[in-house]
mmCIF file of C-alpha atoms in Angstrom:
data_model
loop_
_atom_site.group_PDB
_atom_site.id
_atom_site.type_symbol
_atom_site.label_atom_id
_atom_site.label_comp_id
_atom_site.label_asym_id
_atom_site.label_seq_id
_atom_site.Cartn_x
_atom_site.Cartn_y
_atom_site.Cartn_z
ATOM 1 C CA UNK A 565 17.011 -5.258 -30.600
ATOM 2 C CA UNK A 566 17.468 -2.141 -26.904
ATOM 3 C CA UNK A 567 20.037 -2.656 -24.118
ATOM 4 C CA UNK A 568 21.935 -0.033 -21.357
ATOM 5 C CA UNK A 569 24.856 1.037 -21.234
ATOM 6 C CA UNK A 570 26.961 -0.391 -18.393
ATOM 7 C CA UNK A 571 30.657 0.003 -16.385
ATOM 8 C CA UNK A 572 32.126 -2.408 -19.307
ATOM 9 C CA UNK A 573 32.085 -5.788 -20.262
ATOM 10 C CA UNK A 574 31.699 -6.997 -16.866
ATOM 11 C CA UNK A 575 28.352 -5.030 -16.170
ATOM 12 C CA UNK A 576 27.276 -6.151 -19.919
ATOM 13 C CA UNK A 577 27.493 -9.903 -19.254
ATOM 14 C CA UNK A 578 26.163 -9.806 -15.922
ATOM 15 C CA UNK A 579 22.623 -7.636 -17.105
ATOM 16 C CA UNK A 580 22.949 -10.179 -20.467
ATOM 17 C CA UNK A 581 23.126 -13.595 -18.263
ATOM 18 C CA UNK A 582 20.384 -12.324 -15.393
ATOM 19 C CA UNK A 583 17.949 -11.848 -18.708
ATOM 20 C CA UNK A 584 19.273 -15.026 -19.588
ATOM 21 C CA UNK A 585 18.178 -16.558 -16.208
ATOM 22 C CA UNK A 586 15.154 -15.176 -15.995
ATOM 23 C CA UNK A 587 14.575 -16.696 -20.041
ATOM 24 C CA UNK A 588 14.855 -19.861 -18.357
ATOM 25 C CA UNK A 589 13.045 -19.594 -15.602
ATOM 26 C CA UNK A 590 10.445 -18.148 -17.336
ATOM 27 C CA UNK A 591 10.380 -21.595 -19.760
ATOM 28 C CA UNK A 592 8.878 -23.888 -16.550
ATOM 29 C CA UNK A 593 6.800 -20.483 -15.448
ATOM 30 C CA UNK A 594 9.181 -19.974 -13.066
ATOM 31 C CA UNK A 595 9.942 -15.825 -11.569
ATOM 32 C CA UNK A 596 13.751 -16.819 -10.311
ATOM 33 C CA UNK A 597 13.546 -12.490 -9.623
ATOM 34 C CA UNK A 598 10.470 -13.111 -6.797
ATOM 35 C CA UNK A 599 11.121 -16.930 -5.815
ATOM 36 C CA UNK A 600 15.043 -16.888 -5.943
ATOM 37 C CA UNK A 601 17.400 -19.110 -7.477
ATOM 38 C CA UNK A 602 16.064 -22.109 -4.225
ATOM 39 C CA UNK A 603 13.473 -23.462 -6.710
ATOM 40 C CA UNK A 604 14.254 -22.593 -10.269
ATOM 41 C CA UNK A 605 14.832 -24.681 -13.182
ATOM 42 C CA UNK A 606 18.587 -26.504 -13.582
ATOM 43 C CA UNK A 607 20.539 -24.234 -15.586
ATOM 44 C CA UNK A 608 23.349 -25.317 -17.473
ATOM 45 C CA UNK A 609 25.779 -22.287 -19.363
ATOM 46 C CA UNK A 610 27.367 -23.889 -22.582
ATOM 47 C CA UNK A 611 30.732 -22.135 -23.551
ATOM 48 C CA UNK A 612 34.532 -23.036 -25.361
ATOM 49 C CA UNK A 613 36.205 -19.731 -24.379
ATOM 50 C CA UNK A 614 34.192 -17.315 -21.610
ATOM 51 C CA UNK A 615 35.503 -14.815 -20.334
ATOM 52 C CA UNK A 616 36.502 -14.110 -17.442
ATOM 53 C CA UNK A 617 34.237 -11.625 -16.478
ATOM 54 C CA UNK A 618 31.884 -14.478 -17.636
ATOM 55 C CA UNK A 619 33.098 -16.955 -14.912
ATOM 56 C CA UNK A 620 32.848 -14.250 -12.072
ATOM 57 C CA UNK A 621 29.085 -13.339 -12.756
ATOM 58 C CA UNK A 622 28.141 -17.028 -12.964
ATOM 59 C CA UNK A 623 29.082 -16.371 -9.278
ATOM 60 C CA UNK A 624 27.195 -13.164 -8.577
ATOM 61 C CA UNK A 625 24.308 -14.792 -10.382
ATOM 62 C CA UNK A 626 23.907 -17.752 -8.183
ATOM 63 C CA UNK A 627 24.334 -19.985 -10.956
ATOM 64 C CA UNK A 628 27.562 -20.575 -9.638
ATOM 65 C CA UNK A 629 30.817 -21.636 -11.938
ATOM 66 C CA UNK A 630 30.479 -25.261 -12.584
ATOM 67 C CA UNK A 631 27.383 -24.371 -14.010
ATOM 68 C CA UNK A 632 29.877 -23.917 -17.158
ATOM 69 C CA UNK A 633 30.098 -26.555 -19.180
ATOM 70 C CA UNK A 634 32.822 -26.699 -21.229
ATOM 71 C CA UNK A 635 32.367 -27.365 -25.327
ATOM 72 C CA UNK A 636 34.914 -28.222 -27.061
ATOM 73 C CA UNK A 637 37.167 -25.981 -29.399
ATOM 74 C CA UNK A 638 38.014 -26.870 -33.022
ATOM 75 C CA UNK A 639 41.577 -27.366 -34.020
ATOM 76 C CA UNK A 640 43.962 -25.402 -33.313
ATOM 77 C CA UNK A 641 41.712 -22.233 -32.445
ATOM 78 C CA UNK A 642 39.734 -21.315 -29.206
ATOM 79 C CA UNK A 643 36.696 -20.989 -31.753
ATOM 80 C CA UNK A 644 34.009 -23.139 -30.338
ATOM 81 C CA UNK A 645 32.579 -26.667 -32.298
ATOM 82 C CA UNK A 646 29.413 -26.524 -33.573
ATOM 83 C CA UNK A 647 29.130 -30.848 -33.756
ATOM 84 C CA UNK A 648 30.413 -30.424 -30.128
ATOM 85 C CA UNK A 649 27.628 -28.467 -28.522
ATOM 86 C CA UNK A 650 25.528 -30.255 -30.892
ATOM 87 C CA UNK A 651 26.090 -33.428 -28.787
ATOM 88 C CA UNK A 652 26.037 -32.035 -25.565
ATOM 89 C CA UNK A 653 22.868 -29.830 -25.664
ATOM 90 C CA UNK A 654 21.366 -33.311 -27.123
ATOM 91 C CA UNK A 655 22.585 -34.940 -24.217
ATOM 92 C CA UNK A 656 21.509 -32.315 -21.586
ATOM 93 C CA UNK A 657 18.794 -33.650 -19.237
ATOM 94 C CA UNK A 658 15.251 -33.927 -19.370
ATOM 95 C CA UNK A 659 14.104 -29.946 -17.688
ATOM 96 C CA UNK A 660 17.414 -28.118 -18.034
ATOM 97 C CA UNK A 661 17.159 -24.761 -19.013
ATOM 98 C CA UNK A 662 19.380 -24.055 -21.594
ATOM 99 C CA UNK A 663 22.452 -21.256 -22.240
ATOM 100 C CA UNK A 664 25.342 -20.446 -25.055
ATOM 101 C CA UNK A 665 28.084 -18.222 -24.145
ATOM 102 C CA UNK A 666 29.749 -17.789 -27.867
ATOM 103 C CA UNK A 667 32.520 -14.982 -28.820
ATOM 104 C CA UNK A 668 33.318 -12.846 -31.362
ATOM 105 C CA UNK A 669 37.023 -11.787 -30.389
ATOM 106 C CA UNK A 670 38.633 -14.347 -27.731
ATOM 107 C CA UNK A 671 40.932 -12.282 -25.532
ATOM 108 C CA UNK A 672 44.070 -13.910 -26.779
ATOM 109 C CA UNK A 673 43.832 -14.482 -30.113
ATOM 110 C CA UNK A 674 40.272 -12.893 -31.063
ATOM 111 C CA UNK A 675 38.739 -16.850 -32.599
ATOM 112 C CA UNK A 676 35.359 -16.068 -33.321
ATOM 113 C CA UNK A 677 32.701 -18.278 -33.161
ATOM 114 C CA UNK A 678 30.534 -19.732 -36.213
ATOM 115 C CA UNK A 679 27.344 -17.936 -35.164
ATOM 116 C CA UNK A 680 24.931 -18.749 -37.103
ATOM 117 C CA UNK A 681 26.132 -22.484 -37.558
ATOM 118 C CA UNK A 682 25.215 -21.451 -33.181
ATOM 119 C CA UNK A 683 22.157 -19.637 -33.659
ATOM 120 C CA UNK A 684 20.740 -23.163 -35.483
ATOM 121 C CA UNK A 685 21.450 -25.336 -32.875
ATOM 122 C CA UNK A 686 20.374 -22.969 -30.138
ATOM 123 C CA UNK A 687 17.214 -22.665 -32.009
ATOM 124 C CA UNK A 688 16.383 -26.008 -31.921
ATOM 125 C CA UNK A 689 17.158 -27.302 -28.633
ATOM 126 C CA UNK A 690 15.697 -23.891 -27.682
ATOM 127 C CA UNK A 691 18.680 -22.756 -25.632
ATOM 128 C CA UNK A 692 19.905 -18.954 -25.279
ATOM 129 C CA UNK A 693 22.253 -17.793 -27.242
ATOM 130 C CA UNK A 694 24.655 -14.886 -25.874
ATOM 131 C CA UNK A 695 27.772 -13.571 -27.878
ATOM 132 C CA UNK A 696 30.424 -11.961 -25.909
ATOM 133 C CA UNK A 697 31.188 -9.211 -28.821
ATOM 134 C CA UNK A 698 33.287 -6.375 -26.183
ATOM 135 C CA UNK A 699 36.070 -6.776 -29.228
ATOM 136 C CA UNK A 700 34.509 -8.031 -32.016
ATOM 137 C CA UNK A 701 31.397 -6.350 -32.938
ATOM 138 C CA UNK A 702 33.566 -3.208 -34.152
ATOM 139 C CA UNK A 703 35.121 -5.759 -36.414
ATOM 140 C CA UNK A 704 31.218 -5.300 -38.160
ATOM 141 C CA UNK A 705 32.425 -1.508 -39.261
ATOM 142 C CA UNK A 706 34.770 -3.187 -41.724
ATOM 143 C CA UNK A 707 33.120 -4.377 -45.127
ATOM 144 C CA UNK A 708 36.763 -6.462 -45.676
ATOM 145 C CA UNK A 709 36.152 -7.554 -41.469
ATOM 146 C CA UNK A 710 32.163 -7.917 -41.689
ATOM 147 C CA UNK A 711 32.238 -11.214 -42.292
ATOM 148 C CA UNK A 712 34.065 -12.362 -38.642
ATOM 149 C CA UNK A 713 30.306 -11.996 -37.355
ATOM 150 C CA UNK A 714 27.947 -13.297 -39.367
ATOM 151 C CA UNK A 715 25.300 -14.934 -37.695
ATOM 152 C CA UNK A 716 24.983 -11.864 -34.385
ATOM 153 C CA UNK A 717 21.866 -10.473 -35.372
ATOM 154 C CA UNK A 718 20.549 -13.695 -34.560
ATOM 155 C CA UNK A 719 21.779 -13.471 -30.570
ATOM 156 C CA UNK A 720 19.559 -12.828 -27.806
ATOM 157 C CA UNK A 721 21.339 -10.688 -26.498
ATOM 158 C CA UNK A 722 25.445 -9.500 -27.178
ATOM 159 C CA UNK A 723 28.105 -7.588 -24.675
ATOM 160 C CA UNK A 724 30.231 -5.117 -25.907
ATOM 161 C CA UNK A 725 32.379 -2.594 -24.823
ATOM 162 C CA UNK A 726 32.709 1.262 -25.431
ATOM 163 C CA UNK A 727 36.509 2.152 -24.018
ATOM 164 C CA UNK A 728 38.071 -0.381 -26.206
ATOM 165 C CA UNK A 729 37.996 0.348 -30.201
ATOM 166 C CA UNK A 730 35.078 3.601 -29.525
ATOM 167 C CA UNK A 731 38.477 4.718 -27.530
ATOM 168 C CA UNK A 732 36.325 6.454 -24.936
ATOM 169 C CA UNK A 733 37.618 6.874 -20.878
ATOM 170 C CA UNK A 734 36.612 4.097 -18.650
ATOM 171 C CA UNK A 735 34.107 2.513 -17.899
ATOM 172 C CA UNK A 736 31.612 2.382 -20.679
ATOM 173 C CA UNK A 737 30.130 -0.673 -22.569
ATOM 174 C CA UNK A 738 26.619 -1.934 -23.334
ATOM 175 C CA UNK A 739 24.699 -4.586 -24.171
ATOM 176 C CA UNK A 740 21.824 -5.451 -26.046
ATOM 177 C CA UNK A 741 19.332 -7.716 -26.185
ATOM 178 C CA UNK A 742 15.527 -8.868 -27.517
ATOM 179 C CA UNK A 743 14.170 -9.156 -23.952
ATOM 180 C CA UNK A 744 14.366 -5.947 -22.029
ATOM 181 C CA UNK A 745 11.611 -6.946 -20.790
ATOM 182 C CA UNK A 746 13.208 -9.486 -18.727
ATOM 183 C CA UNK A 747 14.932 -6.809 -17.022
ATOM 184 C CA UNK A 748 12.735 -4.641 -16.533
ATOM 185 C CA UNK A 749 11.163 -7.476 -14.813
ATOM 186 C CA UNK A 750 14.151 -8.672 -13.087
ATOM 187 C CA UNK A 751 15.680 -5.076 -11.980
ATOM 188 C CA UNK A 752 12.082 -3.014 -11.780
ATOM 189 C CA UNK A 753 11.965 -1.973 -7.844
ATOM 190 C CA UNK A 754 11.026 2.108 -9.036
ATOM 191 C CA UNK A 755 10.332 3.998 -6.260
ATOM 192 C CA UNK A 756 7.654 7.406 -6.255
ATOM 193 C CA UNK A 757 9.605 10.225 -6.423
ATOM 194 C CA UNK A 758 11.981 8.452 -9.566
ATOM 195 C CA UNK A 759 8.491 7.472 -11.519
ATOM 196 C CA UNK A 760 8.788 10.420 -13.703
ATOM 197 C CA UNK A 761 6.097 9.997 -15.886
ATOM 198 C CA UNK A 762 5.240 12.089 -19.212
ATOM 199 C CA UNK A 763 8.715 11.608 -21.136
ATOM 200 C CA UNK A 764 7.502 8.568 -23.348
ATOM 201 C CA UNK A 765 10.610 7.453 -22.150
ATOM 202 C CA UNK A 766 11.619 3.509 -20.259
ATOM 203 C CA UNK A 767 13.140 3.621 -16.798
ATOM 204 C CA UNK A 768 16.324 3.481 -17.492
ATOM 205 C CA UNK A 769 16.839 2.686 -13.733
ATOM 206 C CA UNK A 770 15.645 -0.978 -14.489
ATOM 207 C CA UNK A 771 17.952 -1.381 -17.170
ATOM 208 C CA UNK A 772 20.840 -1.319 -15.217
ATOM 209 C CA UNK A 773 22.520 -2.897 -12.066
ATOM 210 C CA UNK A 774 23.146 0.111 -10.721
ATOM 211 C CA UNK A 775 20.320 3.094 -9.621
ATOM 212 C CA UNK A 776 23.016 5.939 -9.898
ATOM 213 C CA UNK A 777 24.872 6.262 -12.864
ATOM 214 C CA UNK A 778 26.841 8.993 -14.880
ATOM 215 C CA UNK A 779 25.575 10.241 -18.321
ATOM 216 C CA UNK A 780 27.823 7.125 -20.219
ATOM 217 C CA UNK A 781 26.619 8.313 -23.349
ATOM 218 C CA UNK A 782 27.910 11.193 -23.910
ATOM 219 C CA UNK A 783 31.277 10.023 -24.223
ATOM 220 C CA UNK A 784 29.628 7.859 -27.126
ATOM 221 C CA UNK A 785 27.613 10.197 -28.784
ATOM 222 C CA UNK A 786 30.127 13.166 -28.694
ATOM 223 C CA UNK A 787 33.245 10.088 -30.338
ATOM 224 C CA UNK A 788 30.260 9.140 -33.280
ATOM 225 C CA UNK A 789 29.484 12.660 -34.051
ATOM 226 C CA UNK A 790 33.027 13.810 -34.353
ATOM 227 C CA UNK A 791 34.410 10.835 -36.570
ATOM 228 C CA UNK A 792 30.911 8.719 -37.337
ATOM 229 C CA UNK A 793 31.101 5.368 -38.892
ATOM 230 C CA UNK A 794 33.543 6.498 -41.190
ATOM 231 C CA UNK A 795 36.201 6.943 -38.587
ATOM 232 C CA UNK A 796 35.792 4.498 -36.653
ATOM 233 C CA UNK A 797 35.597 2.169 -39.808
ATOM 234 C CA UNK A 798 39.313 3.895 -39.690
ATOM 235 C CA UNK A 799 39.937 3.341 -36.392
ATOM 236 C CA UNK A 800 39.462 -0.009 -36.445
ATOM 237 C CA UNK A 801 41.003 -0.784 -39.766
ATOM 238 C CA UNK A 802 44.292 0.888 -39.018
ATOM 239 C CA UNK A 803 44.450 -0.765 -35.894
ATOM 240 C CA UNK A 804 44.614 -4.243 -37.769
ATOM 241 C CA UNK A 805 46.273 -3.631 -39.904
ATOM 242 C CA UNK A 806 48.933 -2.881 -37.383
ATOM 243 C CA UNK A 807 48.407 -5.471 -35.722
ATOM 244 C CA UNK A 808 49.355 -7.553 -39.073
ATOM 245 C CA UNK A 809 52.207 -5.892 -39.376
ATOM 246 C CA UNK A 810 53.613 -6.598 -36.161
ATOM 247 C CA UNK A 811 52.872 -10.309 -36.793
ATOM 248 C CA UNK A 812 54.701 -10.533 -39.783
ATOM 249 C CA UNK A 813 58.055 -9.186 -38.204
ATOM 250 C CA UNK A 814 57.452 -11.659 -35.690
ATOM 251 C CA UNK A 815 57.456 -14.422 -38.025
ATOM 252 C CA UNK A 816 60.517 -12.738 -40.011
ATOM 253 C CA UNK A 817 61.985 -12.514 -36.592
ATOM 254 C CA UNK A 818 64.071 -15.550 -34.852
ATOM 255 C CA UNK A 819 63.840 -14.551 -31.464
ATOM 256 C CA UNK A 820 59.965 -14.568 -31.586
ATOM 257 C CA UNK A 821 57.713 -17.425 -32.815
ATOM 258 C CA UNK A 822 52.962 -16.605 -33.054
ATOM 259 C CA UNK A 823 51.718 -18.734 -31.447
ATOM 260 C CA UNK A 824 47.896 -18.587 -32.967
ATOM 261 C CA UNK A 825 47.311 -16.688 -35.980
ATOM 262 C CA UNK A 826 46.519 -13.096 -36.047
ATOM 263 C CA UNK A 827 42.673 -12.340 -37.160
ATOM 264 C CA UNK A 828 42.251 -9.133 -35.789
ATOM 265 C CA UNK A 829 43.787 -6.255 -33.541
ATOM 266 C CA UNK A 830 45.465 -8.546 -30.934
ATOM 267 C CA UNK A 831 49.152 -10.689 -31.497
ATOM 268 C CA UNK A 832 49.609 -13.921 -29.576
ATOM 269 C CA UNK A 833 53.500 -14.557 -29.609
ATOM 270 C CA UNK A 834 56.150 -16.162 -27.509
ATOM 271 C CA UNK A 835 59.426 -14.772 -27.190
ATOM 272 C CA UNK A 836 62.221 -18.234 -28.411
ATOM 273 C CA UNK A 837 64.260 -18.967 -25.184
ATOM 274 C CA UNK A 838 67.654 -20.326 -26.060
ATOM 275 C CA UNK A 839 68.108 -23.854 -26.468
ATOM 276 C CA UNK A 840 68.906 -24.770 -23.014
ATOM 277 C CA UNK A 841 66.597 -22.525 -21.070
ATOM 278 C CA UNK A 842 64.916 -25.729 -19.844
ATOM 279 C CA UNK A 843 61.509 -23.623 -18.645
ATOM 280 C CA UNK A 844 60.640 -21.119 -21.356
ATOM 281 C CA UNK A 845 57.194 -20.049 -19.696
ATOM 282 C CA UNK A 846 59.667 -18.767 -17.226
ATOM 283 C CA UNK A 847 61.403 -17.431 -19.799
ATOM 284 C CA UNK A 848 58.651 -15.389 -21.072
ATOM 285 C CA UNK A 849 57.484 -14.430 -18.151
ATOM 286 C CA UNK A 850 60.741 -12.354 -17.393
ATOM 287 C CA UNK A 851 61.045 -11.255 -20.602
ATOM 288 C CA UNK A 852 57.682 -9.302 -20.997
ATOM 289 C CA UNK A 853 58.618 -7.892 -17.337
ATOM 290 C CA UNK A 854 61.985 -6.801 -19.295
ATOM 291 C CA UNK A 855 59.993 -5.080 -21.823
ATOM 292 C CA UNK A 856 57.531 -3.489 -19.808
ATOM 293 C CA UNK A 857 60.243 -1.772 -17.912
ATOM 294 C CA UNK A 858 61.813 0.089 -21.331
ATOM 295 C CA UNK A 859 58.219 2.111 -20.777
ATOM 296 C CA UNK A 860 58.261 1.874 -24.798
ATOM 297 C CA UNK A 861 56.133 -0.493 -24.452
ATOM 298 C CA UNK A 862 52.548 -2.375 -21.975
ATOM 299 C CA UNK A 863 51.911 -5.897 -23.499
ATOM 300 C CA UNK A 864 49.855 -8.357 -20.892
ATOM 301 C CA UNK A 865 50.768 -12.401 -20.208
ATOM 302 C CA UNK A 866 48.716 -14.653 -21.993
ATOM 303 C CA UNK A 867 48.234 -18.636 -22.106
ATOM 304 C CA UNK A 868 47.462 -20.676 -25.582
ATOM 305 C CA UNK A 869 48.042 -24.028 -26.344
ATOM 306 C CA UNK A 870 49.373 -25.017 -22.555
ATOM 307 C CA UNK A 871 52.383 -22.014 -23.441
ATOM 308 C CA UNK A 872 52.654 -19.060 -21.450
ATOM 309 C CA UNK A 873 53.155 -16.490 -24.217
ATOM 310 C CA UNK A 874 52.795 -12.073 -24.659
ATOM 311 C CA UNK A 875 49.666 -10.417 -25.951
ATOM 312 C CA UNK A 876 50.151 -7.264 -28.096
ATOM 313 C CA UNK A 877 46.396 -5.425 -28.393
ATOM 314 C CA UNK A 878 45.858 -2.585 -30.535
ATOM 315 C CA UNK A 879 43.242 -0.227 -30.220
ATOM 316 C CA UNK A 880 44.338 3.561 -29.724
ATOM 317 C CA UNK A 881 43.497 5.981 -32.237
ATOM 318 C CA UNK A 882 45.948 7.582 -32.083
ATOM 319 C CA UNK A 883 48.453 4.509 -32.781
ATOM 320 C CA UNK A 884 50.738 4.917 -36.515
ATOM 321 C CA UNK A 885 53.786 3.239 -37.799
ATOM 322 C CA UNK A 886 56.156 4.987 -35.992
ATOM 323 C CA UNK A 887 54.202 3.871 -32.625
ATOM 324 C CA UNK A 888 54.346 0.298 -33.840
ATOM 325 C CA UNK A 889 58.828 0.772 -35.066
ATOM 326 C CA UNK A 890 59.012 2.114 -31.834
ATOM 327 C CA UNK A 891 57.550 -1.634 -30.485
ATOM 328 C CA UNK A 892 59.659 -3.969 -32.825
ATOM 329 C CA UNK A 893 62.850 -1.687 -31.964
ATOM 330 C CA UNK A 894 62.409 -2.406 -28.159
ATOM 331 C CA UNK A 895 61.052 -5.478 -29.108
ATOM 332 C CA UNK A 896 64.397 -5.999 -30.274
ATOM 333 C CA UNK A 897 66.361 -4.384 -28.552
ATOM 334 C CA UNK A 898 65.399 -5.955 -24.473
ATOM 335 C CA UNK A 899 65.099 -10.066 -26.700
ATOM 336 C CA UNK A 900 69.425 -9.371 -27.026
ATOM 337 C CA UNK A 901 70.166 -7.670 -23.727
ATOM 338 C CA UNK A 902 67.614 -9.881 -20.874
ATOM 339 C CA UNK A 903 69.179 -13.003 -23.276
ATOM 340 C CA UNK A 904 72.533 -11.376 -21.755
ATOM 341 C CA UNK A 905 71.940 -11.149 -18.274
ATOM 342 C CA UNK A 906 70.728 -14.536 -17.633
ATOM 343 C CA UNK A 907 73.763 -15.768 -19.280
ATOM 344 C CA UNK A 908 76.089 -13.816 -16.685
ATOM 345 C CA UNK A 909 73.667 -14.473 -13.894
ATOM 346 C CA UNK A 910 73.787 -18.286 -14.879
#
């Protein structure tokens, strides 16, 4: 693999899909970067649960959001159904160039696609395999979690965020690809004044969107130099254990319910509304607002299985048990006070 640093997952997805787009044109001898999309072959993107940034990128690159072909998910999960993908690729129109966007840890439930199965399917159908591993790639650092990403080494491109589990400042991400030559060809517009010879290094200006880039490698290098692989492994393991502890507390609480199993560092749950409350989604939106207003915790909304829920993500290296106790205390207190306030206003 080769690659470059980016602003984050959006930039990494942009670079990866740009490479995949150029690969699609290459399959029929058409240089999209030079000749444009007007005469390009039809390109379809197959995904079960794409990140919102990936959807945005399809618009930026002229492919269009309608190029995304939804793939069925496995029952009670956000993971892609390999059988559904196989059927869709088998039925694809002749001449269509196929890109598969897989997930190594979805945003809401941390679902992992079966990358071994998907890579085999992509090989059979000559499809490009991109894996969004913004969070999930770091599971590979922990022996007991590493099997979640089995097969990712077979991908054609991979998205990763450094400002998540590497805990470096925003903005920072990177991508890996087997075909870095394609992005160099697509973005290569090197003027004479930037063509510095004799260093034996690639022109990184031709591997990302921006010609002017800050030194994103430095904080990553310093983090790895300070903590090493063992330190990163410890952060990932502790955060996942903290997420599991919160999930266990939620399961034991009469005020909350899990919407999905907790498999990595994200807990997707829901506040249980009173029996007389008909709009459970509105109840959860109100509860989340009240919870965040305590100043003790900050969580984000989530949606899963047709329900509005709440998403708690653990990724900070400084999070300790005392923080988790503060979270559960805030949730317990807010559940009681929010319910009382709602009853007073009704």
